[in-house]
Short mmCIF file of C-alpha atoms in Angstrom, two decimals:
data_model
loop_
_atom_site.label_atom_id
_atom_site.label_comp_id
_atom_site.label_asym_id
_atom_site.label_seq_id
_atom_site.Cartn_x
_atom_site.Cartn_y
_atom_site.Cartn_z
CA MET A 1 -75.31 86.01 -53.32
CA LYS A 2 -72.79 83.88 -55.50
CA LEU A 3 -71.91 80.57 -53.80
CA ALA A 4 -68.46 79.43 -53.73
CA LYS A 5 -67.29 77.48 -56.62
CA ARG A 6 -66.37 74.32 -54.63
CA VAL A 7 -70.06 73.78 -53.64
CA SER A 8 -71.74 75.03 -56.94
CA ALA A 9 -70.47 71.86 -58.65
CA LEU A 10 -71.57 69.32 -55.95
CA THR A 11 -74.21 66.65 -56.92
CA PRO A 12 -76.81 66.03 -54.09
CA SER A 13 -76.76 62.51 -52.71
CA SER A 14 -78.92 60.13 -54.86
CA THR A 15 -79.56 57.97 -51.80
CA LEU A 16 -80.57 60.92 -49.69
CA ALA A 17 -82.80 62.14 -52.58
CA ILE A 18 -84.70 59.10 -53.23
CA THR A 19 -85.38 58.70 -49.37
CA ALA A 20 -86.60 62.35 -49.18
CA LYS A 21 -89.06 61.69 -52.13
CA ALA A 22 -90.33 58.64 -50.59
CA GLN A 23 -90.89 60.52 -47.36
CA GLU A 24 -92.75 63.15 -49.29
CA LEU A 25 -95.17 60.56 -50.73
CA LYS A 26 -95.58 58.83 -47.28
CA ALA A 27 -96.54 62.29 -45.85
CA ALA A 28 -99.18 62.77 -48.49
CA GLY A 29 -100.70 59.31 -47.34
CA HIS A 30 -99.30 56.75 -49.73
CA ASP A 31 -98.27 53.42 -48.80
CA VAL A 32 -94.50 53.84 -49.81
CA ILE A 33 -91.89 51.02 -49.39
CA GLY A 34 -88.54 52.80 -49.21
CA LEU A 35 -85.47 50.56 -50.12
CA GLY A 36 -83.11 53.59 -50.51
CA ALA A 37 -81.70 53.98 -47.07
CA GLY A 38 -78.41 52.71 -46.20
CA GLU A 39 -78.83 51.89 -42.55
CA PRO A 40 -79.89 48.74 -40.43
CA ASP A 41 -83.67 48.77 -39.53
CA PHE A 42 -82.91 47.42 -35.91
CA ASN A 43 -82.53 49.85 -33.03
CA THR A 44 -79.33 50.36 -31.47
CA PRO A 45 -78.63 47.32 -28.88
CA GLU A 46 -79.88 47.90 -25.29
CA HIS A 47 -76.56 47.88 -23.55
CA ILE A 48 -75.20 50.61 -25.78
CA LEU A 49 -78.52 52.65 -25.00
CA GLU A 50 -77.89 52.20 -21.29
CA ALA A 51 -74.17 53.20 -21.67
CA ALA A 52 -75.27 56.53 -23.21
CA ALA A 53 -77.85 57.16 -20.42
CA LYS A 54 -75.38 56.49 -17.86
CA ALA A 55 -72.93 58.89 -19.37
CA MET A 56 -75.62 61.57 -19.52
CA ASN A 57 -76.65 61.11 -16.19
CA GLU A 58 -73.03 61.15 -14.77
CA GLY A 59 -72.43 64.53 -16.62
CA HIS A 60 -70.32 63.30 -19.43
CA THR A 61 -71.92 65.91 -21.90
CA LYS A 62 -68.96 68.46 -22.00
CA TYR A 63 -66.17 68.85 -24.61
CA THR A 64 -63.88 65.84 -25.20
CA PRO A 65 -60.26 65.91 -26.78
CA THR A 66 -60.66 66.78 -30.59
CA GLY A 67 -59.55 63.15 -31.45
CA GLY A 68 -61.79 61.20 -29.40
CA LEU A 69 -61.82 60.00 -25.72
CA ALA A 70 -58.54 57.98 -24.84
CA SER A 71 -61.03 55.27 -23.67
CA LEU A 72 -62.67 55.03 -26.95
CA LYS A 73 -59.41 55.03 -28.89
CA GLU A 74 -58.28 52.07 -26.47
CA ALA A 75 -61.44 50.23 -27.50
CA ILE A 76 -60.83 50.74 -31.06
CA ILE A 77 -57.27 49.63 -31.04
CA LYS A 78 -58.24 46.47 -29.19
CA LYS A 79 -60.92 45.89 -31.81
CA PHE A 80 -58.04 46.20 -34.55
CA GLU A 81 -55.91 43.64 -32.47
CA GLN A 82 -58.74 41.11 -32.17
CA ASP A 83 -60.28 41.34 -35.68
CA GLN A 84 -57.38 42.08 -37.90
CA GLY A 85 -54.18 41.40 -35.80
CA LEU A 86 -53.23 45.16 -36.45
CA ALA A 87 -51.30 47.14 -33.67
CA PHE A 88 -52.06 51.06 -33.71
CA THR A 89 -51.17 53.40 -31.01
CA PRO A 90 -53.50 56.32 -29.79
CA ALA A 91 -51.63 58.84 -32.00
CA GLU A 92 -52.60 56.60 -35.00
CA VAL A 93 -56.31 56.76 -34.43
CA ILE A 94 -58.76 59.79 -34.74
CA VAL A 95 -62.56 59.64 -33.72
CA CYS A 96 -64.48 61.43 -36.13
CA SER A 97 -68.38 62.53 -36.49
CA GLY A 98 -69.08 59.55 -38.51
CA ALA A 99 -67.00 57.68 -41.10
CA LYS A 100 -68.24 59.99 -43.62
CA HIS A 101 -66.64 63.08 -41.86
CA ALA A 102 -63.51 60.85 -41.19
CA LEU A 103 -63.10 60.61 -45.06
CA TYR A 104 -63.96 64.09 -45.72
CA THR A 105 -61.18 65.24 -43.17
CA LEU A 106 -58.73 62.83 -44.63
CA PHE A 107 -59.01 64.26 -48.41
CA GLN A 108 -58.81 67.92 -47.02
CA VAL A 109 -55.46 67.02 -45.25
CA ILE A 110 -53.86 64.95 -48.23
CA LEU A 111 -54.90 66.59 -51.29
CA ASP A 112 -53.75 69.71 -53.22
CA GLU A 113 -55.28 71.19 -56.37
CA GLY A 114 -55.13 68.86 -59.22
CA ASP A 115 -54.11 65.66 -56.99
CA GLU A 116 -55.77 62.48 -58.32
CA VAL A 117 -57.76 59.82 -56.43
CA ILE A 118 -58.52 56.58 -58.11
CA ILE A 119 -62.22 55.65 -57.53
CA PRO A 120 -63.39 52.19 -58.60
CA THR A 121 -66.98 52.05 -60.02
CA PRO A 122 -69.64 51.56 -58.86
CA TYR A 123 -68.72 53.88 -56.04
CA TRP A 124 -70.37 55.08 -52.69
CA VAL A 125 -71.83 58.52 -53.96
CA SER A 126 -69.87 60.71 -51.54
CA TYR A 127 -66.43 59.69 -52.56
CA PRO A 128 -66.11 61.86 -55.98
CA GLU A 129 -67.74 64.95 -54.33
CA GLN A 130 -65.38 64.81 -50.99
CA VAL A 131 -62.41 64.56 -53.62
CA LYS A 132 -63.79 67.44 -55.42
CA LEU A 133 -64.27 69.54 -52.27
CA ALA A 134 -60.61 69.07 -51.47
CA GLU A 135 -59.83 70.38 -55.04
CA GLY A 136 -58.65 66.88 -56.03
CA VAL A 137 -59.59 65.05 -59.33
CA PRO A 138 -61.49 61.76 -59.19
CA VAL A 139 -60.11 59.28 -61.62
CA TYR A 140 -62.48 56.34 -62.26
CA ILE A 141 -61.89 52.79 -62.99
CA GLU A 142 -64.88 50.54 -63.99
CA GLY A 143 -65.42 47.61 -61.92
CA ARG A 144 -66.98 45.36 -64.54
CA GLU A 145 -69.85 43.26 -63.70
CA GLU A 146 -68.13 40.12 -65.12
CA ASN A 147 -65.50 40.56 -62.61
CA SER A 148 -68.02 40.99 -59.80
CA PHE A 149 -67.86 44.78 -59.83
CA LYS A 150 -63.92 44.67 -58.66
CA ILE A 151 -60.88 46.20 -60.39
CA THR A 152 -57.86 44.49 -61.51
CA PRO A 153 -54.08 45.39 -60.92
CA GLU A 154 -53.86 45.94 -64.69
CA GLN A 155 -56.82 48.41 -64.69
CA LEU A 156 -55.11 50.10 -61.64
CA GLU A 157 -51.70 50.45 -63.50
CA GLU A 158 -53.26 51.97 -66.38
CA VAL A 159 -54.73 55.18 -64.75
CA ILE A 160 -51.82 55.94 -62.55
CA THR A 161 -50.03 59.08 -63.33
CA ASP A 162 -47.65 61.41 -61.47
CA LYS A 163 -50.52 63.17 -59.93
CA THR A 164 -52.10 59.92 -58.25
CA LYS A 165 -52.18 60.41 -54.55
CA ALA A 166 -54.55 57.66 -53.52
CA VAL A 167 -56.78 54.94 -54.35
CA ILE A 168 -60.02 54.01 -52.50
CA ILE A 169 -61.02 50.27 -51.86
CA ASN A 170 -64.25 49.74 -50.25
CA SER A 171 -64.82 46.09 -49.21
CA PRO A 172 -67.54 44.99 -48.58
CA SER A 173 -68.56 47.63 -51.18
CA ASN A 174 -71.32 49.90 -51.05
CA PRO A 175 -73.47 49.46 -53.49
CA THR A 176 -72.52 46.02 -54.87
CA GLY A 177 -71.71 44.05 -51.65
CA MET A 178 -68.80 42.64 -53.31
CA LEU A 179 -65.76 41.60 -51.34
CA TYR A 180 -62.00 41.48 -52.43
CA THR A 181 -60.23 38.31 -51.57
CA ARG A 182 -56.81 38.23 -49.83
CA GLU A 183 -55.14 37.31 -53.21
CA GLU A 184 -57.03 40.14 -55.14
CA LEU A 185 -55.99 42.74 -52.48
CA GLN A 186 -52.30 41.37 -52.60
CA ALA A 187 -52.20 42.00 -56.27
CA LEU A 188 -53.69 45.64 -56.04
CA ALA A 189 -51.27 46.26 -53.14
CA GLU A 190 -48.32 45.34 -55.17
CA VAL A 191 -49.19 48.18 -57.52
CA CYS A 192 -49.76 50.50 -54.94
CA ILE A 193 -46.37 49.87 -53.30
CA LYS A 194 -44.59 50.13 -56.71
CA HIS A 195 -45.97 53.60 -57.21
CA ASP A 196 -45.99 54.70 -53.65
CA ILE A 197 -49.76 55.33 -53.48
CA LEU A 198 -51.96 55.82 -50.30
CA ILE A 199 -54.72 53.35 -49.74
CA VAL A 200 -57.90 54.39 -48.57
CA SER A 201 -59.61 51.33 -47.05
CA ASP A 202 -63.05 51.95 -46.31
CA GLU A 203 -64.31 48.95 -44.10
CA ILE A 204 -67.45 50.38 -42.63
CA TYR A 205 -69.43 47.07 -43.61
CA GLU A 206 -66.66 44.70 -42.40
CA LYS A 207 -69.02 42.85 -39.92
CA LEU A 208 -71.69 42.32 -42.43
CA VAL A 209 -70.24 39.20 -44.45
CA TYR A 210 -72.13 36.12 -45.78
CA ASP A 211 -71.79 32.62 -46.94
CA GLY A 212 -68.69 31.93 -44.99
CA ASN A 213 -66.58 34.63 -46.69
CA GLU A 214 -63.90 36.51 -44.95
CA HIS A 215 -63.30 40.22 -44.67
CA VAL A 216 -59.55 40.96 -45.20
CA SER A 217 -58.28 44.51 -44.72
CA ILE A 218 -55.44 45.31 -47.03
CA ALA A 219 -53.35 46.69 -43.98
CA GLN A 220 -53.31 43.23 -42.73
CA LEU A 221 -51.05 42.01 -45.51
CA SER A 222 -47.76 43.41 -44.56
CA PRO A 223 -46.21 46.12 -42.16
CA GLU A 224 -45.37 48.26 -45.27
CA LEU A 225 -49.06 47.91 -46.47
CA LYS A 226 -50.24 49.07 -42.90
CA GLU A 227 -48.04 52.26 -43.24
CA LYS A 228 -49.66 53.18 -46.67
CA THR A 229 -53.18 52.47 -45.60
CA ILE A 230 -55.63 54.69 -43.92
CA ILE A 231 -58.58 52.54 -42.45
CA ILE A 232 -61.99 54.08 -42.32
CA ASN A 233 -64.40 52.41 -40.04
CA GLY A 234 -67.18 53.15 -37.54
CA VAL A 235 -70.11 51.75 -35.48
CA SER A 236 -72.89 52.96 -37.93
CA LYS A 237 -73.56 49.67 -39.75
CA SER A 238 -72.29 47.10 -37.52
CA HIS A 239 -73.95 48.13 -34.33
CA SER A 240 -77.08 49.92 -35.94
CA MET A 241 -75.85 53.34 -34.78
CA THR A 242 -76.21 55.40 -37.86
CA GLY A 243 -77.56 58.51 -36.13
CA TRP A 244 -74.99 58.45 -33.25
CA ARG A 245 -72.37 59.66 -35.92
CA ILE A 246 -69.14 58.07 -34.53
CA GLY A 247 -66.54 56.73 -37.09
CA TYR A 248 -62.81 56.94 -37.07
CA ALA A 249 -59.69 56.68 -39.25
CA ALA A 250 -56.49 54.65 -38.28
CA GLY A 251 -53.05 54.76 -39.81
CA ASN A 252 -50.06 56.95 -40.42
CA LYS A 253 -49.54 59.32 -37.36
CA GLU A 254 -48.54 62.31 -39.37
CA ILE A 255 -51.83 62.19 -41.37
CA ILE A 256 -53.81 61.38 -38.35
CA LYS A 257 -52.43 64.47 -36.59
CA ALA A 258 -53.04 66.70 -39.45
CA MET A 259 -56.81 65.27 -39.44
CA THR A 260 -56.99 65.99 -35.63
CA ASN A 261 -55.87 69.71 -36.21
CA LEU A 262 -58.35 70.18 -38.86
CA ALA A 263 -61.14 68.89 -36.74
CA SER A 264 -60.18 71.12 -33.82
CA HIS A 265 -61.36 73.99 -36.24
CA SER A 266 -64.38 72.40 -37.55
CA THR A 267 -66.11 69.81 -35.28
CA SER A 268 -64.16 70.49 -31.94
CA ASN A 269 -64.90 66.99 -31.05
CA PRO A 270 -67.48 64.07 -32.04
CA THR A 271 -70.48 64.01 -29.70
CA SER A 272 -69.38 63.09 -26.08
CA VAL A 273 -72.59 60.87 -25.28
CA ALA A 274 -72.02 59.04 -28.62
CA GLN A 275 -68.48 58.30 -27.93
CA TYR A 276 -69.42 56.60 -24.38
CA ALA A 277 -72.05 54.54 -26.51
CA SER A 278 -69.49 53.43 -28.80
CA ILE A 279 -67.18 52.37 -25.93
CA ALA A 280 -69.81 50.09 -24.92
CA ALA A 281 -70.61 49.06 -28.60
CA TYR A 282 -66.83 47.69 -28.92
CA ASN A 283 -66.40 46.51 -25.46
CA GLY A 284 -69.67 45.07 -24.73
CA THR A 285 -71.36 41.95 -26.01
CA GLN A 286 -71.27 41.32 -29.90
CA GLU A 287 -74.21 38.92 -29.87
CA PRO A 288 -76.36 41.90 -31.37
CA VAL A 289 -74.18 42.37 -34.12
CA GLU A 290 -74.16 38.70 -35.08
CA MET A 291 -77.94 38.56 -34.76
CA MET A 292 -78.21 41.37 -37.29
CA ARG A 293 -75.58 39.70 -39.66
CA GLN A 294 -77.80 36.46 -39.53
CA ALA A 295 -80.89 38.44 -40.14
CA PHE A 296 -79.47 40.26 -43.27
CA GLU A 297 -78.04 36.91 -44.57
CA GLU A 298 -81.50 35.16 -44.39
CA ARG A 299 -83.09 38.19 -46.22
CA LEU A 300 -80.35 38.22 -48.84
CA ASN A 301 -80.78 34.61 -49.61
CA ILE A 302 -84.52 34.92 -49.98
CA ILE A 303 -84.94 38.40 -51.66
CA HIS A 304 -82.03 37.59 -54.25
CA GLU A 305 -83.81 34.52 -55.53
CA LYS A 306 -87.09 36.15 -55.94
CA LEU A 307 -85.52 39.03 -57.59
CA ILE A 308 -83.69 36.99 -60.27
CA GLN A 309 -87.10 35.51 -61.32
CA ILE A 310 -88.26 38.89 -62.57
CA PRO A 311 -88.02 39.43 -66.22
CA GLY A 312 -85.06 41.82 -67.15
CA PHE A 313 -83.17 41.42 -63.98
CA SER A 314 -79.80 39.90 -63.55
CA CYS A 315 -77.94 40.21 -60.07
CA ILE A 316 -74.73 38.86 -58.79
CA LYS A 317 -75.26 37.65 -55.29
CA PRO A 318 -73.64 39.96 -52.74
CA GLN A 319 -70.90 38.60 -50.28
CA GLY A 320 -71.54 41.52 -47.83
CA ALA A 321 -73.26 44.87 -46.80
CA PHE A 322 -76.98 44.79 -47.15
CA TYR A 323 -77.58 45.81 -50.79
CA LEU A 324 -78.52 44.03 -53.93
CA PHE A 325 -77.17 45.80 -57.10
CA PRO A 326 -78.96 44.26 -60.05
CA ASN A 327 -78.60 45.08 -63.63
CA ALA A 328 -81.96 46.48 -64.64
CA ILE A 329 -81.44 47.95 -68.19
CA GLU A 330 -83.42 45.13 -69.85
CA ALA A 331 -86.02 45.48 -67.33
CA ALA A 332 -86.36 49.02 -67.99
CA LYS A 333 -86.50 48.55 -71.87
CA LEU A 334 -88.95 45.86 -71.55
CA THR A 335 -91.24 48.13 -70.01
CA GLY A 336 -90.84 50.92 -72.58
CA PHE A 337 -88.11 53.20 -70.71
CA GLU A 338 -84.70 54.09 -72.32
CA THR A 339 -82.95 54.62 -68.88
CA VAL A 340 -82.95 53.03 -65.58
CA ASP A 341 -83.50 56.38 -63.91
CA ALA A 342 -86.74 56.77 -65.62
CA TRP A 343 -87.76 53.19 -64.67
CA VAL A 344 -86.96 53.95 -61.11
CA GLU A 345 -89.09 57.14 -61.11
CA ALA A 346 -92.01 55.36 -62.73
CA ILE A 347 -91.94 52.51 -60.19
CA LEU A 348 -91.83 54.98 -57.33
CA GLU A 349 -94.84 56.81 -58.86
CA GLU A 350 -96.82 53.89 -59.80
CA GLU A 351 -95.99 51.22 -57.32
CA LYS A 352 -94.64 53.45 -54.59
CA VAL A 353 -91.41 51.59 -54.08
CA ALA A 354 -88.33 53.63 -53.73
CA LEU A 355 -85.22 52.36 -55.33
CA VAL A 356 -81.87 54.32 -55.93
CA PRO A 357 -80.67 54.38 -59.65
CA GLY A 358 -77.14 53.29 -60.05
CA SER A 359 -76.35 56.35 -62.14
CA GLY A 360 -75.52 57.89 -58.59
CA PHE A 361 -72.94 55.33 -58.20
CA GLY A 362 -71.39 55.50 -61.48
CA ALA A 363 -73.25 52.36 -62.96
CA PRO A 364 -76.41 53.67 -64.92
CA GLU A 365 -77.54 50.09 -65.90
CA ASN A 366 -78.00 49.22 -62.32
CA VAL A 367 -80.19 49.95 -59.49
CA ARG A 368 -79.62 49.44 -55.56
CA LEU A 369 -82.01 47.75 -53.27
CA SER A 370 -81.37 47.89 -49.53
CA TYR A 371 -82.62 44.76 -47.76
CA ALA A 372 -82.05 46.47 -44.36
CA THR A 373 -85.77 46.23 -43.70
CA SER A 374 -88.09 43.29 -42.71
CA LEU A 375 -88.66 40.39 -44.83
CA ASP A 376 -92.49 40.95 -45.25
CA VAL A 377 -91.74 44.41 -46.57
CA LEU A 378 -89.10 43.13 -48.88
CA GLU A 379 -91.40 40.43 -50.27
CA LYS A 380 -94.01 43.05 -50.73
CA ALA A 381 -91.69 45.28 -52.59
CA ILE A 382 -90.50 42.44 -54.97
CA GLU A 383 -94.29 41.71 -55.65
CA ARG A 384 -94.61 45.46 -56.57
CA ILE A 385 -91.82 45.38 -58.88
CA GLN A 386 -93.22 42.24 -60.61
CA ASN A 387 -96.66 44.01 -60.97
CA PHE A 388 -95.18 46.81 -62.67
CA MET A 389 -93.18 44.64 -65.05
CA THR A 390 -96.30 42.54 -65.85
CA ASN A 391 -98.40 45.66 -66.23
CA HIS A 392 -95.99 47.49 -68.73
CA MET A 393 -94.21 44.83 -70.72
CA ASN A 394 -95.31 44.40 -74.28
#
C-alpha cells in the first residue's frame, strides 16, 4: 500500500532512534550509558503520585472536557500569574496530551499549504517535521555558536517574506540550553510586531535555569506581544512527568478555540488521571522542582568542566535545560572520522556511550549529551569518551 505523502518525507526522531539503539545493546547484555533521553531521571514527586491514585480511587477515570479540566486550567492560569505576571482566561488555555501535541495541534490550525515558519537552528527535532505535516515550509536561521546559538533581529528580518506565518522561540533551548535575555527578546519582538508575525514560545524548560539567570517569556514584555504569542509549556520537564503526557498552550482565544475543536476529533481529551496529577503538580509544593533544578546545576558544573578537558571539544556552558551541546567536529577528525555522526556511532559501538548527533538538530558539527542522569554515570561516560579519544588519536 502506498503511504500518504505527508508521512513519507518524515525524518524519524534522532533522539528516540539513539535511545532505541542503546536499549537494543542493553538487551544484548552490554553495559550501555545512554545520554540521549530528554527526561529527568527522578521519579514523579510523591504528592503527585498520591493525587493520581486518589483520582483513580474516586472514579475520575472518564472523559473530561476536550480542552482540559476547568480546575487544571485554573491551576495553569494561577501559575502564569505567579511566574510571569500574565493574565489568561480559561478560553485562552488548552490542555493537550503533552507539549509536543500542543505544538502539533497549533501548527495544524494556523498553517495552510506553503505558509512559512521560521525555525532557529539548532532546533528541537520535531519542529520542522510538525510544520511539514501541516503543509507548511520550515525556514531556518542559523543560531551561530559565537552568539551562543541565538539568532539576531537582523537575521530574522532577512528571512521574512509575505508567506511568513510564525517564528519559534525556544528558551531555554533544547538542544543548546541557551537562554534569551529580556533585551534580546525585545529586539526580536520588534521585528515580529513590525511584520505581524505570530510568536510560538516553547517554554517547557523554564524551571531549569542556572547560574542566577532568569527565564523571561516574550509574552511578558507588552500586552501587544501577549496577544501575538502562543506559549507552549507542560509538566514533563519541570515535575519529572514525561510519561504522563500533559502539556498546554496559552494565547489568542480564537487560536485556542480552533485547537480545541481539532483535539475533539483526535484525542477527545487529555488523560483524566494525568490531569488530576498535574493539578497537584502546580497547586502542591514546588520543593521537588527546586531540588531537581539544584541537582541538574551541580551536574552541569562538574561535567561541563570535565568535558572541555577532552581534546577536540569546545562547549559553551548552558544556562538552562539539561543538555550539553559541544562542538565535536575536531574530536571526530582527531580520531579519523569525517563526520560527527560517524564518530557518535563508533563511540556507541566501542565504548557503549549513547550520544545524539547534532545533525538531527540542524547542527552537524555538534553533539548533544543529556546530564539528566546520576553524576556517577555521567563521570563514567566522560571517562569512556576520553578513552575512545586516547585509543584513536594519531
